[in-house]
XYZ file of C-alpha atoms in Angstrom:
328
model
C 3.548 33.659 -8.361
C 6.772 31.662 -9.007
C 8.262 32.111 -12.376
C 10.513 28.917 -12.188
C 9.610 25.346 -12.238
C 12.342 23.525 -10.540
C 10.844 20.010 -9.459
C 12.933 17.475 -11.364
C 10.715 14.523 -13.103
C 12.124 11.146 -14.378
C 10.316 8.450 -16.056
C 11.596 4.835 -16.387
C 10.097 1.453 -16.757
C 6.256 1.235 -16.472
C 5.923 5.127 -15.993
C 7.973 5.673 -19.324
C 5.378 3.570 -21.069
C 2.126 4.285 -19.466
C 2.617 8.254 -18.830
C 4.855 9.213 -21.943
C 5.385 6.831 -24.968
C 2.198 4.630 -25.140
C -0.373 7.547 -25.461
C 1.866 9.100 -27.932
C 2.192 6.081 -30.083
C -1.441 4.999 -30.300
C -4.954 6.363 -30.871
C -6.464 8.270 -33.984
C -3.108 10.187 -34.534
C -0.955 7.252 -34.795
C -3.442 5.287 -37.080
C -3.768 8.234 -39.255
C -0.077 7.880 -40.305
C -1.064 5.045 -42.530
C 1.438 2.472 -41.553
C 1.990 -0.136 -38.725
C 3.490 1.155 -35.392
C 5.240 -1.579 -33.351
C 5.701 -0.214 -29.741
C 7.826 -2.237 -27.232
C 7.607 -5.593 -29.228
C 9.889 -8.328 -28.281
C 13.420 -7.747 -29.275
C 14.617 -8.338 -31.956
C 11.630 -6.399 -33.262
C 10.200 -8.338 -36.229
C 7.953 -7.259 -38.939
C 5.630 -9.990 -39.812
C 3.377 -10.456 -42.809
C 1.019 -13.385 -43.288
C -0.334 -13.817 -46.757
C -3.618 -16.044 -46.183
C -3.591 -19.443 -47.680
C -6.010 -20.293 -50.509
C -7.898 -23.471 -51.626
C -8.394 -24.627 -48.076
C -11.703 -26.671 -48.863
C -11.027 -30.312 -49.275
C -13.359 -33.137 -50.269
C -14.542 -34.677 -46.985
C -13.016 -38.007 -46.006
C -12.082 -39.671 -42.998
C -8.801 -38.527 -41.108
C -6.538 -35.447 -41.481
C -5.916 -34.272 -44.844
C -4.303 -31.011 -43.837
C -3.348 -28.489 -46.360
C -0.486 -25.788 -47.402
C -0.036 -23.447 -44.508
C -0.263 -19.538 -44.927
C 2.844 -17.957 -46.215
C 4.794 -16.156 -43.368
C 7.257 -13.359 -44.077
C 9.615 -11.851 -41.664
C 12.200 -9.199 -41.404
C 14.073 -7.651 -38.473
C 13.891 -4.057 -37.940
C 16.935 -2.592 -36.804
C 16.565 -0.248 -33.801
C 18.954 2.602 -33.150
C 19.559 4.340 -29.686
C 18.431 7.753 -30.157
C 17.959 10.751 -27.559
C 15.708 13.953 -27.919
C 16.977 16.971 -26.018
C 15.488 20.483 -25.376
C 16.435 23.310 -23.293
C 14.451 26.448 -22.616
C 15.321 29.650 -20.654
C 13.520 29.432 -17.277
C 11.084 32.346 -18.232
C 10.320 30.946 -21.575
C 9.705 27.507 -20.141
C 7.419 28.860 -17.351
C 5.237 30.747 -19.998
C 4.834 27.823 -22.212
C 3.880 25.471 -19.279
C 1.562 28.060 -17.981
C -0.206 28.620 -21.178
C -0.565 24.802 -21.708
C -2.105 24.726 -18.095
C -4.208 27.510 -18.430
C -6.014 25.661 -21.010
C -6.835 22.923 -18.595
C -10.154 22.690 -17.044
C -10.260 23.171 -13.210
C -6.364 23.965 -12.973
C -5.297 25.883 -9.999
C -3.014 28.562 -11.504
C -1.769 29.743 -7.973
C -0.431 26.175 -7.309
C 1.760 24.968 -10.003
C 2.511 21.388 -8.859
C 1.123 18.077 -8.980
C -0.375 16.039 -12.014
C -1.695 19.232 -13.880
C 1.821 20.512 -14.202
C 3.275 17.129 -14.960
C 0.913 16.845 -17.832
C 1.461 20.140 -19.123
C 5.388 19.555 -19.278
C 5.061 16.167 -20.889
C 2.715 17.238 -23.384
C 5.102 19.919 -24.827
C 7.836 17.312 -25.227
C 5.909 14.512 -26.275
C 4.638 16.685 -29.253
C 8.391 17.432 -30.206
C 9.332 13.810 -29.940
C 6.342 12.549 -31.985
C 7.151 15.071 -34.821
C 10.766 14.385 -34.835
C 9.954 10.498 -35.155
C 7.492 11.067 -37.819
C 9.849 13.414 -39.914
C 12.834 10.935 -39.547
C 10.577 8.079 -40.581
C 10.019 9.445 -43.907
C 13.385 11.675 -44.426
C 15.778 10.079 -42.356
C 19.431 9.282 -43.641
C 21.636 7.894 -40.823
C 24.823 8.839 -43.083
C 23.836 12.616 -43.157
C 26.009 14.776 -41.166
C 23.084 16.477 -39.240
C 19.380 16.536 -39.395
C 16.995 13.775 -39.267
C 19.845 11.182 -39.409
C 19.292 8.913 -36.304
C 18.095 6.006 -38.618
C 17.272 5.620 -42.272
C 13.568 6.507 -43.243
C 11.123 4.951 -45.824
C 12.189 6.915 -48.823
C 16.006 6.327 -48.450
C 15.220 2.575 -47.952
C 12.908 2.848 -50.964
C 15.388 4.668 -53.430
C 18.205 2.049 -52.205
C 15.736 -0.735 -53.347
C 15.022 1.031 -56.609
C 18.913 0.924 -57.506
C 19.008 -2.957 -57.038
C 19.278 -4.945 -60.265
C 16.875 -7.562 -59.040
C 14.627 -5.085 -57.333
C 10.830 -6.318 -56.835
C 9.818 -2.827 -56.248
C 7.512 -1.316 -58.848
C 7.968 2.110 -60.130
C 6.124 4.648 -62.311
C 7.259 7.978 -63.472
C 6.472 10.944 -61.163
C 4.548 13.632 -63.104
C 4.438 17.440 -62.680
C 1.582 18.417 -60.262
C 1.363 21.501 -62.071
C -1.269 20.258 -64.421
C -4.973 19.795 -63.481
C -5.908 16.141 -62.535
C -2.154 15.262 -62.507
C -2.731 13.391 -59.279
C -5.782 11.647 -60.461
C -3.677 10.288 -63.423
C -0.883 9.567 -61.114
C -3.061 7.348 -58.800
C -4.498 5.797 -61.877
C -0.995 4.748 -63.033
C -0.073 3.405 -59.689
C -3.114 1.196 -59.545
C -2.771 -0.007 -63.123
C 0.912 -0.822 -62.468
C 0.420 -2.698 -59.118
C 1.127 -6.230 -58.986
C -2.020 -8.538 -58.863
C -0.852 -9.699 -55.247
C -1.100 -6.073 -54.041
C -4.459 -5.446 -55.694
C -5.807 -8.372 -53.738
C -5.374 -6.384 -50.767
C -8.108 -3.715 -51.585
C -10.882 -5.808 -50.494
C -9.507 -6.041 -46.982
C -9.379 -2.340 -46.914
C -5.731 -2.313 -45.946
C -4.537 -0.222 -49.069
C -3.424 3.383 -48.894
C -1.736 6.013 -51.054
C 0.918 7.740 -49.004
C 1.741 11.033 -50.793
C 3.638 14.412 -50.671
C 1.540 17.300 -50.004
C 1.514 18.775 -53.645
C 0.103 15.459 -54.855
C -2.567 15.585 -52.128
C -3.425 19.331 -52.905
C -3.610 18.677 -56.439
C -5.963 15.788 -56.160
C -8.435 17.739 -53.821
C -8.259 20.737 -56.386
C -9.387 18.450 -58.857
C -12.476 17.264 -56.721
C -13.335 20.920 -56.279
C -13.838 21.209 -59.961
C -16.739 18.609 -60.109
C -19.918 20.509 -60.411
C -22.677 18.954 -58.197
C -24.141 19.823 -54.716
C -22.093 17.645 -52.675
C -18.694 18.769 -54.198
C -19.884 22.463 -53.720
C -20.322 21.706 -50.195
C -17.305 20.103 -49.625
C -15.255 22.869 -51.316
C -16.701 25.215 -48.728
C -16.440 23.059 -45.642
C -13.193 20.957 -46.651
C -12.635 17.252 -46.602
C -11.439 15.347 -43.771
C -10.500 12.396 -46.009
C -9.841 11.885 -49.481
C -10.045 8.726 -51.494
C -9.320 7.278 -54.901
C -11.317 4.108 -55.839
C -12.058 3.638 -52.199
C -8.450 3.688 -51.150
C -7.490 6.368 -48.593
C -4.948 9.186 -49.666
C -3.055 10.303 -46.892
C -0.902 13.521 -46.837
C 2.579 12.507 -45.042
C 2.923 16.156 -44.669
C 6.738 16.629 -45.248
C 6.715 19.689 -47.479
C 7.948 21.839 -44.594
C 11.218 19.751 -44.604
C 11.618 19.399 -48.267
C 13.722 22.800 -48.791
C 16.204 21.706 -46.081
C 16.574 18.053 -47.224
C 17.309 18.169 -51.022
C 18.895 14.835 -51.009
C 15.171 13.260 -50.521
C 12.191 13.408 -53.057
C 10.276 16.573 -52.473
C 7.212 15.233 -54.469
C 6.269 11.399 -54.129
C 3.367 8.935 -53.978
C 3.477 5.486 -52.927
C 0.642 2.848 -53.238
C 1.221 0.228 -50.720
C -0.563 -2.315 -48.026
C -0.598 -0.185 -44.904
C 0.794 -3.023 -42.614
C 4.011 -3.421 -44.902
C 5.486 -0.182 -43.622
C 6.304 -0.058 -39.922
C 7.819 2.211 -37.401
C 9.462 0.493 -34.268
C 9.872 2.096 -30.851
C 11.195 0.411 -27.857
C 11.444 1.822 -24.392
C 11.511 -1.358 -22.374
C 14.190 -3.973 -23.418
C 17.355 -1.736 -23.421
C 19.172 0.017 -20.570
C 19.206 3.523 -19.931
C 16.016 4.162 -21.507
C 14.325 6.972 -19.687
C 12.622 10.493 -20.026
C 14.094 13.413 -17.849
C 13.059 16.851 -17.002
C 15.025 19.129 -14.725
C 16.104 22.832 -14.070
C 19.671 23.803 -14.377
C 20.322 26.713 -12.120
C 23.705 27.436 -13.360
C 22.453 28.273 -16.777
C 18.865 29.213 -15.625
C 17.545 26.625 -17.781
C 14.888 24.020 -18.046
C 15.965 21.078 -19.750
C 14.282 17.816 -21.198
C 15.953 14.582 -22.326
C 14.499 11.277 -23.775
C 16.469 8.209 -24.576
C 14.924 5.422 -26.566
C 15.314 2.989 -29.424
C 13.654 3.552 -32.944
C 13.738 2.261 -36.521
C 11.534 1.807 -39.559
C 11.301 -0.385 -42.616
C 9.270 -2.154 -45.021
C 9.013 -5.925 -45.460
C 7.756 -6.762 -48.972
C 8.809 -4.396 -51.893
C 6.264 -6.342 -54.150
C 3.720 -4.723 -52.017
C 4.927 -1.224 -53.076
C 4.353 0.948 -56.144
C 6.535 4.072 -55.910
C 6.572 7.229 -57.898
C 8.986 9.902 -56.670
C 11.296 12.782 -57.910
C 14.821 11.496 -57.868
C 17.211 14.080 -56.024
C 19.815 15.655 -58.232
């Protein structure tokens, strides 16, 4: 059995979309991020938000009466050209792909070629790219010398907005999660402090709490302390989803990065409208966008490279209530 994977693979245009990026940026995993994802939207990529019109009923009369149109808000999301690169020793790469391939039903392990091999290779690279985009979306800082510095993330933009004198962003104090029921008290404070315009979106089912892991864990522990049969079963079986007042609570899972990025809040909680925060990725409207995988015989190394455009932003600060630890 060969111990090398040498066939080069290049994805551009439609293949780059259908085989590589679209499956990565759609489906349940993407929806569970609690934000809006804009993929290959027309350039310039624009985050839009419509506030529905009110009092559209008029007394009946002949002719056109009309009324005030729904309010439309727009903000251009700046996209940055980024690249992802990975290199593996030929032996390590073969073993990683072989393990991935061995978990595929019906795979012929004596013939490492064709679509099964292609799917195994792309799966490894897609997972790495998806995680890098997700981490940068939260902890990104384009001014940082290294690490998650390809574009500014949500938290940097929120902290910058907090420092503006005329900021429309509502903030509350971030409390320690060492006390029992601290997260529940924080969620209540965020809700009570929210502007009425934000609370109105609750009936649409679009509000979401986006929180760090310590906040999420504290809230889950407080639910475990409830003494009834359903809570007892949930404590044993775990909970797939958490809610507060019917609003989903989503752990953005950045605790693994907190120690290496002390310039970002390690503990935070946001109450927002899920369509107000957006990640934009584009592989279609700029030259040079591609994914390439090849074997370098000189270094005996398998290499992977992806070039694409990405960025994130939020549209309306009045639709966010933030609580976060301020980095020292």
